[in-house]
mmCIF file of C-alpha atoms in Angstrom:
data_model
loop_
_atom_site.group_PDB
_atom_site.id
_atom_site.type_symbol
_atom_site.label_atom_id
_atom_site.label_comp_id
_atom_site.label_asym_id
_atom_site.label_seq_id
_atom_site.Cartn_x
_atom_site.Cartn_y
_atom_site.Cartn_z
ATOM 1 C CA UNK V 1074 -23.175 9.268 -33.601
ATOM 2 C CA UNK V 1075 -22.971 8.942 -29.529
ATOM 3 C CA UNK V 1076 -19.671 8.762 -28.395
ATOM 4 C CA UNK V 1077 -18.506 5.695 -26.821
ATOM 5 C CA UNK V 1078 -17.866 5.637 -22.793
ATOM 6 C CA UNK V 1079 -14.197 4.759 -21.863
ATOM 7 C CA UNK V 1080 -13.848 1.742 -19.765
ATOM 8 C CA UNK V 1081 -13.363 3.099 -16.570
ATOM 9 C CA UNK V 1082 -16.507 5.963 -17.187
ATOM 10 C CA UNK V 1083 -18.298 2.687 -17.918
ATOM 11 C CA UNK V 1084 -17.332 1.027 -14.755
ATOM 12 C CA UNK V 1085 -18.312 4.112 -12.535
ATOM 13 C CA UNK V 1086 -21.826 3.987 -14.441
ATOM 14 C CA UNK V 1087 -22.038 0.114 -13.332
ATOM 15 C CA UNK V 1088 -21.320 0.616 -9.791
ATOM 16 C CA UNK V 1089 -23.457 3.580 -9.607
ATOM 17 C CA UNK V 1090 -26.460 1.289 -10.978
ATOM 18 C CA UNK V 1091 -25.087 -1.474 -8.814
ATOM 19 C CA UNK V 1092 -25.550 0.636 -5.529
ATOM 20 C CA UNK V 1093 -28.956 1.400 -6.826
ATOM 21 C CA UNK V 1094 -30.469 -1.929 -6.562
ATOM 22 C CA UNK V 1095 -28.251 -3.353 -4.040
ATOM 23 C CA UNK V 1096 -29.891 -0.571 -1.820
ATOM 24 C CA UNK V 1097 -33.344 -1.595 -2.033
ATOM 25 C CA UNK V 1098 -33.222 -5.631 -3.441
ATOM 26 C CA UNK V 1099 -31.333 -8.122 -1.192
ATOM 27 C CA UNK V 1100 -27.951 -9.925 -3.296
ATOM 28 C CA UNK V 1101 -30.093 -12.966 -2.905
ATOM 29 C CA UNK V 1102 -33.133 -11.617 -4.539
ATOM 30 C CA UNK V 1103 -31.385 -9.861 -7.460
ATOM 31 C CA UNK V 1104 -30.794 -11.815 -10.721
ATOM 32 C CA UNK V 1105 -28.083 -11.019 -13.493
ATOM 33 C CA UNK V 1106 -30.849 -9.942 -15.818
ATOM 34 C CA UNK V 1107 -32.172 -7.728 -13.709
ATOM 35 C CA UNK V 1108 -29.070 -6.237 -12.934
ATOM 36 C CA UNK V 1109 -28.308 -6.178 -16.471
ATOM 37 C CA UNK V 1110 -31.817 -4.060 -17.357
ATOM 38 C CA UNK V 1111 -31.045 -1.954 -14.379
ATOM 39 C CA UNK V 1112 -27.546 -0.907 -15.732
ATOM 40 C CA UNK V 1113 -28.916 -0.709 -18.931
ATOM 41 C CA UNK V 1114 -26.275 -3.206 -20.247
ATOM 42 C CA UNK V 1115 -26.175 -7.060 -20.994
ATOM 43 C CA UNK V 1116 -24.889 -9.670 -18.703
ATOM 44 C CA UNK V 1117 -22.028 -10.132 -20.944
ATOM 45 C CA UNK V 1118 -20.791 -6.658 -20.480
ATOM 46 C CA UNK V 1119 -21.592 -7.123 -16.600
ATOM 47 C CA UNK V 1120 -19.346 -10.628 -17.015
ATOM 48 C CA UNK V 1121 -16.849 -8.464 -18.797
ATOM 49 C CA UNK V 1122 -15.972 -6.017 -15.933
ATOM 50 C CA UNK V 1123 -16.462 -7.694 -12.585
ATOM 51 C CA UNK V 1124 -16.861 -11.603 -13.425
ATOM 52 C CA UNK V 1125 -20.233 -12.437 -12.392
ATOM 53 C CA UNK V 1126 -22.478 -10.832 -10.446
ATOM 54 C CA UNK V 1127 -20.919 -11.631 -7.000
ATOM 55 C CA UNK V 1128 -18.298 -9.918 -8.636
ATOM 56 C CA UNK V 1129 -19.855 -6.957 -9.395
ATOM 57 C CA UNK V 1130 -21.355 -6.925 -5.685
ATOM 58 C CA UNK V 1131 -18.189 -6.903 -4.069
ATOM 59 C CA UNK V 1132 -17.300 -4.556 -6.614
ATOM 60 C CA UNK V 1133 -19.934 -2.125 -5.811
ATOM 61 C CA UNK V 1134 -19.173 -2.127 -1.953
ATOM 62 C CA UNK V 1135 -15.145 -1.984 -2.424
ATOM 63 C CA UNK V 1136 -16.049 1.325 -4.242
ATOM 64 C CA UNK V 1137 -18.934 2.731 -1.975
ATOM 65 C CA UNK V 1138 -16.075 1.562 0.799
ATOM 66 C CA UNK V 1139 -13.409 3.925 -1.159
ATOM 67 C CA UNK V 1140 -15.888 6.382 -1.504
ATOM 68 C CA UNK V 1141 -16.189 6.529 2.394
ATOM 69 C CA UNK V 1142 -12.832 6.500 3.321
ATOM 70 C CA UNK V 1143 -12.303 9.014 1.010
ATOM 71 C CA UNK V 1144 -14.591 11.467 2.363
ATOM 72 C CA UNK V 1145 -13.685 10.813 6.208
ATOM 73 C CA UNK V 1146 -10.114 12.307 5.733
ATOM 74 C CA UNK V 1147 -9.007 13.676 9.227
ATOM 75 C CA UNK V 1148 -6.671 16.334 7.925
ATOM 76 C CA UNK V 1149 -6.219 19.018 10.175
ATOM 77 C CA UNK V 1150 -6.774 21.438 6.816
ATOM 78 C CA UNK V 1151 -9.881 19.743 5.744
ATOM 79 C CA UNK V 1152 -11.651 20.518 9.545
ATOM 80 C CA UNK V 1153 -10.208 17.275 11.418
ATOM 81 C CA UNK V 1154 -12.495 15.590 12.974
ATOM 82 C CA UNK V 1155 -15.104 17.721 12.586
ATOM 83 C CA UNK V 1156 -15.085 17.775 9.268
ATOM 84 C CA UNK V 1157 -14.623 14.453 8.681
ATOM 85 C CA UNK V 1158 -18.058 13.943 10.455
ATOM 86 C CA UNK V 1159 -19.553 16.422 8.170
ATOM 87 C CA UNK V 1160 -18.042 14.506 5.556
ATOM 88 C CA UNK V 1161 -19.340 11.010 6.591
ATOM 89 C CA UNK V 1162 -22.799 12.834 7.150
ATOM 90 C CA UNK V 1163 -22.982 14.017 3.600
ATOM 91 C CA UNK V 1164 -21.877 10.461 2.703
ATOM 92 C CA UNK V 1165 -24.806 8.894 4.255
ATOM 93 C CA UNK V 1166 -26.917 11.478 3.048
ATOM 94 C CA UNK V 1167 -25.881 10.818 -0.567
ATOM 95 C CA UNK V 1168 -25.564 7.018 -0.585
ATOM 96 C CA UNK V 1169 -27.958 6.324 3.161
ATOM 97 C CA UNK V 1170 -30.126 3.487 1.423
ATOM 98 C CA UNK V 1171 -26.659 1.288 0.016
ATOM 99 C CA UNK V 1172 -24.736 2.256 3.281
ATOM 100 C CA UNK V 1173 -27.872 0.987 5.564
ATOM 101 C CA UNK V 1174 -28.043 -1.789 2.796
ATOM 102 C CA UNK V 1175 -24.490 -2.983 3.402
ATOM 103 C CA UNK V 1176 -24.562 -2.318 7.711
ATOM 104 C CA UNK V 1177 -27.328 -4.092 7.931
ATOM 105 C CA UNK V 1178 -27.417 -6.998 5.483
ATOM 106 C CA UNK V 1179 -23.656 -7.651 4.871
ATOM 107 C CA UNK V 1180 -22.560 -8.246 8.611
ATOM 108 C CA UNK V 1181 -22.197 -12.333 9.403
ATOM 109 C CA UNK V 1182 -23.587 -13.054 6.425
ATOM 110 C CA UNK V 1183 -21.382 -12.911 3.853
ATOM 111 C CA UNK V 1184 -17.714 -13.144 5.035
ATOM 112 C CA UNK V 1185 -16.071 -11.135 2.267
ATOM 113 C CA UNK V 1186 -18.902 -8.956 2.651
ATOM 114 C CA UNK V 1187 -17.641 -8.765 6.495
ATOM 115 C CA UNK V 1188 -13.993 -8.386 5.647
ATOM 116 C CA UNK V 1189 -14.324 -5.392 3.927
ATOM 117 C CA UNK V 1190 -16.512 -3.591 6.298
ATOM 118 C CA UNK V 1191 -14.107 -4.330 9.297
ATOM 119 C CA UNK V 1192 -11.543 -3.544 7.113
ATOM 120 C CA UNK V 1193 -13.019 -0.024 6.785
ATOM 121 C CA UNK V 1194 -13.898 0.182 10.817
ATOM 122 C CA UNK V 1195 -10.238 -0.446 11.419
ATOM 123 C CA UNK V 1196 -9.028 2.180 9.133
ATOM 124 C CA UNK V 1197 -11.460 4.742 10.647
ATOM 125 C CA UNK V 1198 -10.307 3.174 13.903
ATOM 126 C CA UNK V 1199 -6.017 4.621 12.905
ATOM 127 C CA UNK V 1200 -7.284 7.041 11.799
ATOM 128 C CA UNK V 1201 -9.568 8.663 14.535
ATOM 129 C CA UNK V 1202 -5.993 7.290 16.579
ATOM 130 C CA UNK V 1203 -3.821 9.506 14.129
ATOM 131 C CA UNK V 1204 -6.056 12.999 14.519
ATOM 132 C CA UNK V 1205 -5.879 12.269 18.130
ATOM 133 C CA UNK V 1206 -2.175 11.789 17.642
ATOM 134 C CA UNK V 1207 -2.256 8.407 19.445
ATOM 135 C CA UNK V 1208 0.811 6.137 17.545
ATOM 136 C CA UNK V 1209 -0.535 2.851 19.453
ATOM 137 C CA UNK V 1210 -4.115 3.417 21.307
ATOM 138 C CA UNK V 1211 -4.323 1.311 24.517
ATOM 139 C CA UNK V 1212 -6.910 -2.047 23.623
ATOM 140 C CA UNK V 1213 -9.773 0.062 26.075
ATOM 141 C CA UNK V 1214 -9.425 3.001 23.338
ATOM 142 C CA UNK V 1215 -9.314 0.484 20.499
ATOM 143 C CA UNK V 1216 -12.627 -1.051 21.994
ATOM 144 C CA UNK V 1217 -14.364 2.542 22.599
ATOM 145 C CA UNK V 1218 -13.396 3.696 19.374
ATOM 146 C CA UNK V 1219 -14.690 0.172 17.430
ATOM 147 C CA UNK V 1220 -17.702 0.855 19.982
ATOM 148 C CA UNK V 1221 -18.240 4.771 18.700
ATOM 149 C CA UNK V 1222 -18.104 3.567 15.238
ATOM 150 C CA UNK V 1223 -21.249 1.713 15.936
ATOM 151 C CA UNK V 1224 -23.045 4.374 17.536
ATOM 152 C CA UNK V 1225 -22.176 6.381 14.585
ATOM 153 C CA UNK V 1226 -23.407 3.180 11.759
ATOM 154 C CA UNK V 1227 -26.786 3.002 13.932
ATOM 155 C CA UNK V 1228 -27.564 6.906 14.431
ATOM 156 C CA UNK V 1229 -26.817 7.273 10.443
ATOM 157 C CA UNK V 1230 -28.985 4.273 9.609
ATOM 158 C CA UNK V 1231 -31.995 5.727 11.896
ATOM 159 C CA UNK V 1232 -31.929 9.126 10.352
ATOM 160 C CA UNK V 1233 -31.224 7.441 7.212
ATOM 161 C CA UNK V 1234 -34.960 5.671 7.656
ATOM 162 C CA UNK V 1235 -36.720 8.730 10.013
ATOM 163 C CA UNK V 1236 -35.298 11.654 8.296
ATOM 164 C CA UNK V 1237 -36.388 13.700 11.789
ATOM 165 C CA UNK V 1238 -33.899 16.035 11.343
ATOM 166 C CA UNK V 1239 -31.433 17.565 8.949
ATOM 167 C CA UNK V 1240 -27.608 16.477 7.793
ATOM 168 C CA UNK V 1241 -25.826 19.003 10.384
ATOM 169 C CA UNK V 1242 -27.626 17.695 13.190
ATOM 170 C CA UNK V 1243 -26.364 14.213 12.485
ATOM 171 C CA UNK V 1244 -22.824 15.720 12.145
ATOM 172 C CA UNK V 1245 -23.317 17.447 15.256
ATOM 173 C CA UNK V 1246 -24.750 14.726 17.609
ATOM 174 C CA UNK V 1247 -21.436 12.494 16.411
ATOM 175 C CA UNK V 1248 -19.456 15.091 16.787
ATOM 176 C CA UNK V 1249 -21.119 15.258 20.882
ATOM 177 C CA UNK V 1250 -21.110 11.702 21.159
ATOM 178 C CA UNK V 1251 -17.508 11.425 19.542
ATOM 179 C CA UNK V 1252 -16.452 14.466 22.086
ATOM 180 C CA UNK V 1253 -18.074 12.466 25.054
ATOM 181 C CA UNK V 1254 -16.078 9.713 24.818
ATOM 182 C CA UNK V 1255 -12.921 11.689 24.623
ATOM 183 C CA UNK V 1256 -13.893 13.538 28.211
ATOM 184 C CA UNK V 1257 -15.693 10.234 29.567
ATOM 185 C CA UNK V 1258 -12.671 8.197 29.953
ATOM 186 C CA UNK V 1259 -10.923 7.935 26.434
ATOM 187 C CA UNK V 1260 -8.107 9.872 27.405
ATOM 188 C CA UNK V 1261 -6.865 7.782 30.359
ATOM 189 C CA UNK V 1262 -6.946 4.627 28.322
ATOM 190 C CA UNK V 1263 -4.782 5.720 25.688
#
């Protein structure tokens, strides 16, 4: 006899699916059966864990959002910022379609949607303010730091779609472009 998932295993198997076919089927396209045969579950069980399926879309980008955060931890004894990019490079190589999926289709169009990606920018934005050891970055840092954290959305999306080169290269042209806004004028606005 197969022994049964525990709730939260469950959950992390729903989301997974959920990032799946949020990644290549618009929220507006998607239906809660076919969300239901791509999970491998039945609506009720979707219904059971996240509501309904706008539910279980927020859901799915909260955690992808964790997931993120998670990875781009600028602790001097994981590699600062350097590793942090590395980090968010192997993020967008593991998860690139949902990640261009949310950048792209999320922004102005849904406002919860919205909230939680600024929510994320800002948090990279302290923290990128913390490595530096900034306590309260000037509003011209604030701006070039919200402004870097597009460049770095728009080069991952591109090599998410191209594929031209390989992960460290992404890592290492945001690590350049992160470096040339540090000796470009960062450092007098702080």
């Amino acid at each position: 006899m197969a022994k049964r998932m525990t709730t939260e295993a469950r959950r992390v198997q729903l989301l997974a699916a959920g990032k799946r076919v949020f990644a290549t089927v618009a929220y507006d396209k998607v239906s809660t059966a076919d969300l239901a045969a791509a999970t491998d579950t039945s609506k009720g069980l979707l219904y059971h864990y996240f509501g309904n399926k706008r539910g279980f879309y927020l859901a799915t980008i909260r955690a992808s959002a964790d997931e993120l955060l998670a990875a781009t931890t600028f602790a001097p004894e994981l590699g600062g910022i350097a590793g942090s990019l590395d980090r968010f490079a192997q993020f967008v190589e593991r998860e690139g379609a949902f990640f261009r999926s949310v950048v792209r289709g999320g922004i102005g169009a849904d406002e919860e949607v919205d909230t939680l990606v600024r929510g994320v920018r800002s948090e990279l934005v302290a923290r990128i303010c913390g490595a530096l050891g900034v306590v309260e970055p000037s509003v011209t840092m604030t701006a070039q730091m919200w402004g870097w954290i597009g460049y770095a959305e728009g080069i991952a999306i591109f090599w998410v779609e191209e594929q031209t080169f390989d992960r460290a290269t992404l890592a290492s042209l945001l690590q350049a472009s992160f470096l040339s806004i540090l000796t470009t004028g960062m450092a007098d606005a702080v």
